């Protein structure tokens, strides 16, 4: 079946990123090895048995689709589940297996962007490129008009892209994004995000911004409307119906023009962060600004950590019918000197025991350990949230920059790229004291895979 789909894609001039598997599972110590055996067989089949046209259509393997939701460990219960080192080891093994048996195709992972930093951290995974997914995520409390609500949701999406530009250690594409709209339906009474015109504007703004921020690609979910239950049916570029005659022009939504009019050769604008980059859920505007947790994040060398992700959880109300809590979770990012303000907002205000309070908090950054304060799933093994200090003082948090099992580590090294230097390793990380001497054409060769580009924080003399 896979080969048949790939051949059809080839005949239409399409490239395919194949979701290899690993969709629905809970963390177990056996999964990584068992999945590695499956990937070995898949790669052997694609290399030795699939048709030439099928192989040409395959762009790469997607190791997992949104593992944050489908392959989550028991963390942050603090007592079980996989660490970032486990993720590093597993992805490293999967990557090398695919490349050993089919080195002609790329390897990616369809992640969730900023939220991945707590487990499927792009800085600890061996991939050729990263392909996160994000959606508009409209908030019920934002905006006095629906257009303002959509505009703020777009700003939140752009913040995700900006964070990737600043923190992803290798090329990224947007593996999925989308906006639901359908003629005759309206928000919030119907399961759509907005109007057809707003759908088009969302695509235009996010596509252009990904281009400006050096993203390597952009994928829209989904090509044509399809029934996906009560929610999720109206993302399509095309309306419901049969394409007869092709090219389906009668089914086009206005959003199609956002793609047909896009130029991949236009001059790029600066990748400026949106105004709400450090307060993406706009709690400073809408909340009563009480019980704020102020903090400062440094690494284990005492350096401020910029763009650390701080997640907060606030109880909104008790769902009596389902014996469950309704919880709002949101995040903020640390600024260039490591400061952050995590602002709770109980926009339902129906939980008297802990009104407008952060009851659980997690902190991490790319390539760093993760911290957890509060409770999660009834765990009693996590340290309590440190009481909120006055607004003029910050609580200090330290996230260790864990040196994962890279193949090598560049530190205090002067690389004269006027000469050819062969490095017998694939991975890279950076140190503050790496200097690269200037040269017109620079090459660093990696064993067995040709050339690679190491994204280093360095001094250019």
CSV table of C-alpha atoms in Angstrom, one decimal:
chain,number,residue,atom,x,y,z
A,1,UNK,CA,0.0,0.0,0.0
A,2,UNK,CA,2.8,2.4,0.8
A,3,UNK,CA,4.5,1.8,-2.5
A,4,UNK,CA,1.2,2.3,-4.3
A,5,UNK,CA,0.6,5.7,-2.6
A,6,UNK,CA,4.2,6.8,-3.4
A,7,UNK,CA,3.8,5.9,-7.0
A,8,UNK,CA,0.6,7.9,-7.3
A,9,UNK,CA,2.4,10.9,-5.7
A,10,UNK,CA,5.2,10.5,-8.1
A,11,UNK,CA,2.8,10.6,-11.1
A,12,UNK,CA,1.4,13.9,-9.7
A,13,UNK,CA,4.8,15.5,-9.1
A,14,UNK,CA,4.5,15.3,-5.3
A,15,UNK,CA,7.0,14.6,-2.6
A,16,UNK,CA,5.9,12.6,0.5
A,17,UNK,CA,7.0,12.6,4.1
A,18,UNK,CA,6.1,9.2,5.3
A,19,UNK,CA,4.9,8.9,8.9
A,20,UNK,CA,6.9,5.8,9.7
A,21,UNK,CA,4.8,4.7,12.7
A,22,UNK,CA,5.0,4.9,16.5
A,23,UNK,CA,1.7,6.8,16.6
A,24,UNK,CA,-0.1,5.5,19.7
A,25,UNK,CA,1.8,4.1,22.6
A,26,UNK,CA,2.6,4.8,26.2
A,27,UNK,CA,6.2,5.0,27.2
A,28,UNK,CA,7.8,1.6,27.9
A,29,UNK,CA,11.5,0.5,28.1
A,30,UNK,CA,10.9,-2.0,25.3
A,31,UNK,CA,9.3,0.3,22.8
A,32,UNK,CA,12.5,2.0,21.5
A,33,UNK,CA,14.2,-1.3,20.6
A,34,UNK,CA,11.1,-2.8,19.1
A,35,UNK,CA,10.4,0.3,17.0
A,36,UNK,CA,14.0,0.2,15.8
A,37,UNK,CA,13.6,-3.3,14.4
A,38,UNK,CA,10.4,-2.1,12.6
A,39,UNK,CA,12.3,0.9,11.1
A,40,UNK,CA,15.1,-1.4,9.9
A,41,UNK,CA,12.6,-3.6,8.0
A,42,UNK,CA,10.9,-0.5,6.5
A,43,UNK,CA,14.2,1.0,5.3
A,44,UNK,CA,15.3,-2.3,3.8
A,45,UNK,CA,12.0,-2.6,1.9
A,46,UNK,CA,12.3,1.0,0.6
A,47,UNK,CA,15.9,0.6,-0.4
A,48,UNK,CA,15.8,-2.8,-2.0
A,49,UNK,CA,12.2,-3.6,-3.0
A,50,UNK,CA,10.2,-0.4,-3.7
A,51,UNK,CA,10.0,0.8,-7.2
A,52,UNK,CA,12.3,3.6,-8.5
A,53,UNK,CA,9.4,6.0,-8.8
A,54,UNK,CA,8.2,5.3,-5.3
A,55,UNK,CA,11.7,6.0,-4.0
A,56,UNK,CA,11.9,9.3,-5.9
A,57,UNK,CA,8.6,10.4,-4.4
A,58,UNK,CA,9.7,9.8,-0.9
A,59,UNK,CA,11.3,12.9,0.6
A,60,UNK,CA,11.9,11.4,4.1
A,61,UNK,CA,10.7,9.5,7.1
A,62,UNK,CA,8.8,11.1,9.9
A,63,UNK,CA,9.8,9.1,13.0
A,64,UNK,CA,6.6,10.1,14.9
A,65,UNK,CA,3.6,12.3,14.5
A,66,UNK,CA,3.1,14.6,17.5
A,67,UNK,CA,4.7,12.4,20.1
A,68,UNK,CA,3.9,15.0,22.7
A,69,UNK,CA,0.4,13.7,22.5
A,70,UNK,CA,0.7,10.2,21.2
A,71,UNK,CA,4.0,8.9,22.8
A,72,UNK,CA,4.1,10.8,26.0
A,73,UNK,CA,5.9,9.4,29.0
A,74,UNK,CA,4.7,9.6,32.6
A,75,UNK,CA,6.8,12.8,33.3
A,76,UNK,CA,6.2,15.2,35.0
A,77,UNK,CA,5.1,12.8,37.8
A,78,UNK,CA,8.8,13.0,38.7
A,79,UNK,CA,9.0,9.3,39.5
A,80,UNK,CA,8.8,7.5,36.1
A,81,UNK,CA,9.0,8.0,32.4
A,82,UNK,CA,11.7,8.8,29.8
A,83,UNK,CA,14.2,11.6,30.3
A,84,UNK,CA,15.6,13.8,27.6
A,85,UNK,CA,18.6,11.5,27.5
A,86,UNK,CA,16.2,8.6,26.7
A,87,UNK,CA,14.8,10.6,23.8
A,88,UNK,CA,18.3,11.5,22.7
A,89,UNK,CA,19.3,7.8,22.7
A,90,UNK,CA,16.1,6.5,21.0
A,91,UNK,CA,16.1,9.1,18.2
A,92,UNK,CA,19.8,8.6,17.7
A,93,UNK,CA,19.3,4.8,17.2
A,94,UNK,CA,16.3,5.2,14.9
A,95,UNK,CA,18.1,7.8,12.8
A,96,UNK,CA,21.2,5.6,12.3
A,97,UNK,CA,19.1,2.6,11.5
A,98,UNK,CA,17.2,4.4,8.7
A,99,UNK,CA,20.5,5.8,7.4
A,100,UNK,CA,22.3,2.5,7.5
A,101,UNK,CA,19.6,0.7,5.4
A,102,UNK,CA,18.3,3.6,3.3
A,103,UNK,CA,20.7,6.6,3.3
A,104,UNK,CA,18.9,8.2,0.3
A,105,UNK,CA,16.1,9.8,2.3
A,106,UNK,CA,15.9,12.4,5.1
A,107,UNK,CA,14.7,11.9,8.6
A,108,UNK,CA,12.4,14.2,10.5
A,109,UNK,CA,9.9,14.3,13.4
A,110,UNK,CA,6.5,15.9,13.4
A,111,UNK,CA,6.6,17.7,16.7
A,112,UNK,CA,4.6,20.4,18.5
A,113,UNK,CA,7.1,23.3,18.6
A,114,UNK,CA,7.6,25.1,21.8
A,115,UNK,CA,5.9,22.4,23.9
A,116,UNK,CA,8.3,19.7,22.7
A,117,UNK,CA,11.1,21.3,24.8
A,118,UNK,CA,10.1,19.3,27.8
A,119,UNK,CA,10.7,15.9,26.2
A,120,UNK,CA,11.1,15.7,22.4
A,121,UNK,CA,13.5,18.6,22.6
A,122,UNK,CA,14.9,19.4,19.1
A,123,UNK,CA,18.3,20.2,20.6
A,124,UNK,CA,18.8,16.6,21.8
A,125,UNK,CA,17.5,14.7,18.7
A,126,UNK,CA,19.5,13.6,15.7
A,127,UNK,CA,17.3,14.7,12.7
A,128,UNK,CA,17.9,16.1,9.2
A,129,UNK,CA,15.2,18.7,9.8
A,130,UNK,CA,12.4,19.3,12.3
A,131,UNK,CA,8.7,19.6,11.3
A,132,UNK,CA,6.6,20.9,14.1
A,133,UNK,CA,2.8,21.5,14.0
A,134,UNK,CA,0.9,24.6,15.3
A,135,UNK,CA,-2.6,25.9,15.0
A,136,UNK,CA,-4.3,29.2,15.8
A,137,UNK,CA,-5.5,28.2,19.3
A,138,UNK,CA,-8.2,30.9,19.8
A,139,UNK,CA,-8.8,31.9,23.4
A,140,UNK,CA,-12.3,32.6,24.8
A,141,UNK,CA,-11.2,35.6,26.8
A,142,UNK,CA,-9.1,37.4,24.1
A,143,UNK,CA,-10.4,40.3,22.1
A,144,UNK,CA,-13.5,42.5,22.1
A,145,UNK,CA,-14.2,41.5,18.5
A,146,UNK,CA,-13.7,38.2,16.7
A,147,UNK,CA,-11.2,39.8,14.3
A,148,UNK,CA,-9.1,40.9,17.3
A,149,UNK,CA,-9.3,37.3,18.7
A,150,UNK,CA,-8.0,35.9,15.3
A,151,UNK,CA,-5.3,38.5,15.2
A,152,UNK,CA,-4.0,37.6,18.6
A,153,UNK,CA,-4.1,33.9,17.7
A,154,UNK,CA,-2.0,34.7,14.6
A,155,UNK,CA,0.5,36.6,16.8
A,156,UNK,CA,0.8,33.5,19.1
A,157,UNK,CA,1.5,31.3,16.0
A,158,UNK,CA,4.1,33.7,14.8
A,159,UNK,CA,5.8,33.5,18.2
A,160,UNK,CA,6.1,29.8,17.7
A,161,UNK,CA,8.0,30.3,14.4
A,162,UNK,CA,10.2,33.0,15.9
A,163,UNK,CA,11.2,30.7,18.8
A,164,UNK,CA,12.1,28.0,16.2
A,165,UNK,CA,14.2,30.5,14.3
A,166,UNK,CA,16.1,31.3,17.4
A,167,UNK,CA,16.4,27.9,19.0
A,168,UNK,CA,16.1,25.0,16.5
A,169,UNK,CA,19.6,23.7,15.8
A,170,UNK,CA,18.9,22.5,12.3
A,171,UNK,CA,16.5,23.4,9.4
A,172,UNK,CA,12.8,23.4,10.1
A,173,UNK,CA,9.6,23.2,8.1
A,174,UNK,CA,6.1,23.7,9.4
A,175,UNK,CA,4.8,20.2,9.1
A,176,UNK,CA,1.2,21.2,9.8
A,177,UNK,CA,-0.8,24.3,10.3
A,178,UNK,CA,-4.4,25.1,9.5
A,179,UNK,CA,-7.4,27.3,10.1
A,180,UNK,CA,-11.0,26.1,9.9
A,181,UNK,CA,-13.5,28.1,7.8
A,182,UNK,CA,-16.6,27.2,5.8
A,183,UNK,CA,-19.2,29.2,3.9
A,184,UNK,CA,-22.4,29.4,6.0
A,185,UNK,CA,-20.7,28.6,9.3
A,186,UNK,CA,-19.5,31.1,12.0
A,187,UNK,CA,-17.5,31.2,15.2
A,188,UNK,CA,-18.3,30.3,18.0
A,189,UNK,CA,-21.6,28.6,17.3
A,190,UNK,CA,-20.1,26.4,14.7
A,191,UNK,CA,-16.8,24.3,14.8
A,192,UNK,CA,-14.7,26.8,12.8
A,193,UNK,CA,-12.0,29.4,13.7
A,194,UNK,CA,-13.4,32.2,11.5
A,195,UNK,CA,-14.5,33.3,8.1
A,196,UNK,CA,-13.1,32.2,4.7
A,197,UNK,CA,-11.3,35.6,4.4
A,198,UNK,CA,-9.7,35.1,7.9
A,199,UNK,CA,-8.6,31.7,6.8
A,200,UNK,CA,-6.9,33.2,3.8
A,201,UNK,CA,-5.3,36.0,6.0
A,202,UNK,CA,-4.0,33.4,8.5
A,203,UNK,CA,-2.3,31.5,5.6
A,204,UNK,CA,-0.8,34.6,4.1
A,205,UNK,CA,0.6,35.9,7.3
A,206,UNK,CA,2.0,32.7,8.7
A,207,UNK,CA,3.5,31.5,5.3
A,208,UNK,CA,5.2,34.8,4.8
A,209,UNK,CA,6.6,34.9,8.3
A,210,UNK,CA,7.9,31.3,8.0
A,211,UNK,CA,9.7,32.4,4.9
A,212,UNK,CA,11.1,35.5,6.6
A,213,UNK,CA,12.4,33.5,9.5
A,214,UNK,CA,14.3,31.1,7.2
A,215,UNK,CA,11.9,28.2,7.5
A,216,UNK,CA,12.6,25.6,4.8
A,217,UNK,CA,9.0,24.7,4.1
A,218,UNK,CA,5.3,25.0,5.0
A,219,UNK,CA,2.5,22.4,5.0
A,220,UNK,CA,-1.2,23.1,5.2
A,221,UNK,CA,-3.6,20.7,6.9
A,222,UNK,CA,-5.6,19.7,4.8
A,223,UNK,CA,-5.9,19.8,1.0
A,224,UNK,CA,-9.7,19.3,0.9
A,225,UNK,CA,-12.4,19.3,3.5
A,226,UNK,CA,-13.2,15.9,4.9
A,227,UNK,CA,-15.5,14.8,7.6
A,228,UNK,CA,-13.5,14.5,10.8
A,229,UNK,CA,-16.2,14.2,13.4
A,230,UNK,CA,-17.8,17.1,15.2
A,231,UNK,CA,-14.6,19.1,14.9
A,232,UNK,CA,-11.8,19.3,12.4
A,233,UNK,CA,-13.8,19.0,9.1
A,234,UNK,CA,-13.2,22.5,7.6
A,235,UNK,CA,-9.5,23.0,7.3
A,236,UNK,CA,-9.4,22.3,3.5
A,237,UNK,CA,-8.1,24.5,0.7
A,238,UNK,CA,-11.0,22.9,-1.3
A,239,UNK,CA,-14.6,22.5,-0.3
A,240,UNK,CA,-16.4,19.2,-0.1
A,241,UNK,CA,-17.1,17.6,-3.5
A,242,UNK,CA,-15.7,15.8,-6.5
A,243,UNK,CA,-13.0,17.3,-8.7
A,244,UNK,CA,-14.8,17.0,-12.0
A,245,UNK,CA,-13.4,18.4,-14.2
A,246,UNK,CA,-9.9,18.7,-12.8
A,247,UNK,CA,-8.3,21.1,-11.7
A,248,UNK,CA,-11.2,21.5,-9.2
A,249,UNK,CA,-11.4,25.3,-9.5
A,250,UNK,CA,-15.2,25.4,-8.6
A,251,UNK,CA,-14.2,23.9,-5.2
A,252,UNK,CA,-11.4,26.4,-4.4
A,253,UNK,CA,-11.7,28.5,-1.2
A,254,UNK,CA,-10.3,32.0,-1.2
A,255,UNK,CA,-7.3,30.6,0.7
A,256,UNK,CA,-5.9,29.0,-2.5
A,257,UNK,CA,-4.8,32.5,-3.6
A,258,UNK,CA,-2.5,32.7,-0.6
A,259,UNK,CA,-0.4,29.9,-2.1
A,260,UNK,CA,-0.7,30.6,-5.8
A,261,UNK,CA,0.3,34.3,-5.2
A,262,UNK,CA,3.2,33.4,-2.8
A,263,UNK,CA,6.7,34.1,-4.1
A,264,UNK,CA,9.7,32.1,-2.9
A,265,UNK,CA,12.1,34.6,-4.5
A,266,UNK,CA,10.8,37.8,-2.9
A,267,UNK,CA,13.0,39.8,-0.6
A,268,UNK,CA,12.7,38.7,3.0
A,269,UNK,CA,11.6,41.0,5.8
A,270,UNK,CA,13.3,40.8,9.2
A,271,UNK,CA,12.1,38.0,11.5
A,272,UNK,CA,11.0,40.3,14.2
A,273,UNK,CA,9.4,38.8,17.3
A,274,UNK,CA,5.7,39.6,17.7
A,275,UNK,CA,4.8,42.1,20.4
A,276,UNK,CA,3.4,39.5,22.7
A,277,UNK,CA,6.4,37.1,22.3
A,278,UNK,CA,7.0,36.9,26.1
A,279,UNK,CA,3.3,36.9,27.0
A,280,UNK,CA,1.8,34.9,24.1
A,281,UNK,CA,-1.5,34.3,25.9
A,282,UNK,CA,-1.8,38.0,26.7
A,283,UNK,CA,-2.5,37.4,30.4
A,284,UNK,CA,-1.0,40.7,31.4
A,285,UNK,CA,-3.8,42.4,29.5
A,286,UNK,CA,-6.8,40.3,30.5
A,287,UNK,CA,-6.0,38.8,33.9
A,288,UNK,CA,-6.3,40.6,37.3
A,289,UNK,CA,-2.5,40.2,37.5
A,290,UNK,CA,-2.5,38.6,40.9
A,291,UNK,CA,-0.4,35.7,42.2
A,292,UNK,CA,2.2,36.2,39.5
A,293,UNK,CA,5.3,34.1,39.7
A,294,UNK,CA,8.4,36.1,38.8
A,295,UNK,CA,11.7,34.3,38.2
A,296,UNK,CA,15.1,34.4,36.7
A,297,UNK,CA,16.6,31.4,34.9
A,298,UNK,CA,20.3,30.7,34.6
A,299,UNK,CA,22.3,27.7,33.4
A,300,UNK,CA,24.8,25.9,35.6
A,301,UNK,CA,27.6,28.3,34.6
A,302,UNK,CA,25.6,31.3,35.8
A,303,UNK,CA,24.7,32.5,32.3
A,304,UNK,CA,21.1,33.8,31.7
A,305,UNK,CA,19.0,31.5,29.7
A,306,UNK,CA,16.9,33.3,27.0
A,307,UNK,CA,13.8,31.7,25.6
A,308,UNK,CA,13.4,29.1,28.4
A,309,UNK,CA,9.8,27.8,28.4
A,310,UNK,CA,7.8,28.2,31.6
A,311,UNK,CA,4.5,26.4,31.6
A,312,UNK,CA,1.8,27.1,34.2
A,313,UNK,CA,-1.4,25.3,35.1
A,314,UNK,CA,-4.4,27.0,36.6
A,315,UNK,CA,-7.6,25.2,37.8
A,316,UNK,CA,-10.7,26.8,36.2
A,317,UNK,CA,-13.5,24.6,37.6
A,318,UNK,CA,-14.5,21.2,38.6
A,319,UNK,CA,-16.3,19.1,36.0
A,320,UNK,CA,-18.8,17.3,38.3
A,321,UNK,CA,-20.3,15.2,35.5
A,322,UNK,CA,-16.9,13.7,34.6
A,323,UNK,CA,-15.3,13.9,38.0
A,324,UNK,CA,-12.4,15.9,36.5
A,325,UNK,CA,-10.8,19.3,36.7
A,326,UNK,CA,-10.9,21.9,33.9
A,327,UNK,CA,-7.4,23.3,33.7
A,328,UNK,CA,-5.9,26.1,31.7
A,329,UNK,CA,-2.3,25.6,30.7
A,330,UNK,CA,-0.3,28.4,29.2
A,331,UNK,CA,3.4,29.3,28.8
A,332,UNK,CA,5.7,32.3,28.9
A,333,UNK,CA,9.3,32.7,27.6
A,334,UNK,CA,12.3,34.1,29.5
A,335,UNK,CA,13.8,37.4,28.1
A,336,UNK,CA,17.5,37.9,27.1
A,337,UNK,CA,18.6,38.2,30.8
A,338,UNK,CA,16.6,35.2,31.9
A,339,UNK,CA,13.7,36.9,33.6
A,340,UNK,CA,10.1,35.7,33.2
A,341,UNK,CA,6.7,36.4,34.7
A,342,UNK,CA,4.2,33.6,34.8
A,343,UNK,CA,0.7,35.2,35.1
A,344,UNK,CA,-2.3,33.0,36.0
A,345,UNK,CA,-5.7,33.8,34.6
A,346,UNK,CA,-8.7,31.9,35.9
A,347,UNK,CA,-11.1,33.2,33.1
A,348,UNK,CA,-13.9,31.0,34.3
A,349,UNK,CA,-13.4,31.9,38.0
A,350,UNK,CA,-15.3,28.9,39.3
A,351,UNK,CA,-12.8,27.2,41.6
A,352,UNK,CA,-13.0,29.0,45.0
A,353,UNK,CA,-10.2,26.9,46.8
A,354,UNK,CA,-7.4,28.3,44.6
A,355,UNK,CA,-8.7,31.3,42.6
A,356,UNK,CA,-6.4,32.6,39.9
A,357,UNK,CA,-3.4,30.6,41.1
A,358,UNK,CA,-0.6,28.6,39.4
A,359,UNK,CA,-0.9,25.2,40.9
A,360,UNK,CA,1.8,23.5,38.7
A,361,UNK,CA,4.8,24.8,36.9
A,362,UNK,CA,7.4,23.3,34.6
A,363,UNK,CA,10.6,24.9,33.3
A,364,UNK,CA,13.0,23.9,30.6
A,365,UNK,CA,15.0,25.2,27.6
A,366,UNK,CA,16.6,23.6,24.6
A,367,UNK,CA,19.4,21.3,25.6
A,368,UNK,CA,18.7,21.8,29.3
A,369,UNK,CA,17.2,19.8,32.1
A,370,UNK,CA,13.6,20.2,33.1
A,371,UNK,CA,12.3,21.4,36.4
A,372,UNK,CA,8.9,20.7,37.9
A,373,UNK,CA,7.1,22.4,40.8
A,374,UNK,CA,3.6,21.7,42.2
A,375,UNK,CA,1.5,18.7,41.4
A,376,UNK,CA,0.6,16.6,38.4
A,377,UNK,CA,-1.7,13.6,38.2
A,378,UNK,CA,-1.8,13.4,42.0
A,379,UNK,CA,2.0,13.0,42.4
A,380,UNK,CA,3.5,14.0,45.8
A,381,UNK,CA,7.1,13.6,44.6
A,382,UNK,CA,7.6,17.1,43.2
A,383,UNK,CA,8.8,20.1,45.1
A,384,UNK,CA,6.2,22.7,45.9
A,385,UNK,CA,5.9,25.9,43.9
A,386,UNK,CA,8.1,28.4,45.6
A,387,UNK,CA,5.9,31.2,47.1
A,388,UNK,CA,5.5,34.2,44.9
A,389,UNK,CA,8.1,36.9,45.7
A,390,UNK,CA,7.2,40.6,45.5
A,391,UNK,CA,7.2,41.9,41.9
A,392,UNK,CA,10.5,43.7,42.5
A,393,UNK,CA,12.4,40.5,43.3
A,394,UNK,CA,12.9,37.3,41.3
A,395,UNK,CA,13.1,33.7,42.4
A,396,UNK,CA,16.2,32.1,40.9
A,397,UNK,CA,16.0,28.8,38.9
A,398,UNK,CA,18.9,26.9,37.5
A,399,UNK,CA,18.5,24.6,34.5
A,400,UNK,CA,21.6,22.5,33.8
A,401,UNK,CA,22.8,22.4,30.3
A,402,UNK,CA,23.1,18.6,30.2
A,403,UNK,CA,25.9,17.3,28.0
A,404,UNK,CA,24.0,14.6,26.3
A,405,UNK,CA,25.9,11.7,24.7
A,406,UNK,CA,27.0,13.6,21.6
A,407,UNK,CA,29.7,12.1,19.4
A,408,UNK,CA,31.9,15.1,20.2
A,409,UNK,CA,31.8,18.5,21.7
A,410,UNK,CA,33.4,21.6,20.2
A,411,UNK,CA,35.0,23.7,22.9
A,412,UNK,CA,37.8,26.2,23.0
A,413,UNK,CA,38.7,25.2,19.4
A,414,UNK,CA,40.1,27.4,16.7
A,415,UNK,CA,38.8,26.0,13.3
A,416,UNK,CA,40.8,27.3,10.4
A,417,UNK,CA,38.4,26.6,7.5
A,418,UNK,CA,41.0,27.7,4.9
A,419,UNK,CA,42.1,24.1,5.2
A,420,UNK,CA,40.1,21.0,4.8
A,421,UNK,CA,39.4,19.4,8.2
A,422,UNK,CA,37.7,16.1,8.6
A,423,UNK,CA,35.8,15.5,11.8
A,424,UNK,CA,35.0,11.9,12.6
A,425,UNK,CA,31.7,12.6,14.2
A,426,UNK,CA,28.2,13.7,13.3
A,427,UNK,CA,26.7,15.5,16.2
A,428,UNK,CA,27.6,19.0,17.3
A,429,UNK,CA,26.9,21.3,20.2
A,430,UNK,CA,28.5,24.7,21.0
A,431,UNK,CA,30.5,26.5,23.6
A,432,UNK,CA,31.0,30.2,24.0
A,433,UNK,CA,34.7,30.0,23.0
A,434,UNK,CA,34.6,28.6,19.5
A,435,UNK,CA,36.3,30.7,16.8
A,436,UNK,CA,35.9,30.1,13.1
A,437,UNK,CA,38.5,31.9,10.9
A,438,UNK,CA,37.0,33.6,7.8
A,439,UNK,CA,37.4,32.0,4.4
A,440,UNK,CA,35.6,32.4,1.1
A,441,UNK,CA,34.4,28.8,0.7
A,442,UNK,CA,34.1,26.8,3.9
A,443,UNK,CA,33.6,23.1,4.2
A,444,UNK,CA,33.5,20.8,7.2
A,445,UNK,CA,33.2,17.2,6.2
A,446,UNK,CA,31.5,14.6,8.3
A,447,UNK,CA,32.4,11.0,8.1
A,448,UNK,CA,30.1,8.8,5.9
A,449,UNK,CA,27.5,11.5,5.3
A,450,UNK,CA,29.3,14.1,3.2
A,451,UNK,CA,29.1,17.7,4.3
A,452,UNK,CA,27.2,19.2,7.1
A,453,UNK,CA,26.7,22.7,8.6
A,454,UNK,CA,27.1,23.1,12.3
A,455,UNK,CA,25.1,25.9,13.8
A,456,UNK,CA,27.5,27.3,16.3
A,457,UNK,CA,27.4,30.2,18.7
A,458,UNK,CA,30.8,31.6,17.8
A,459,UNK,CA,33.1,34.6,17.3
A,460,UNK,CA,33.9,35.5,13.7
A,461,UNK,CA,37.2,37.3,13.6
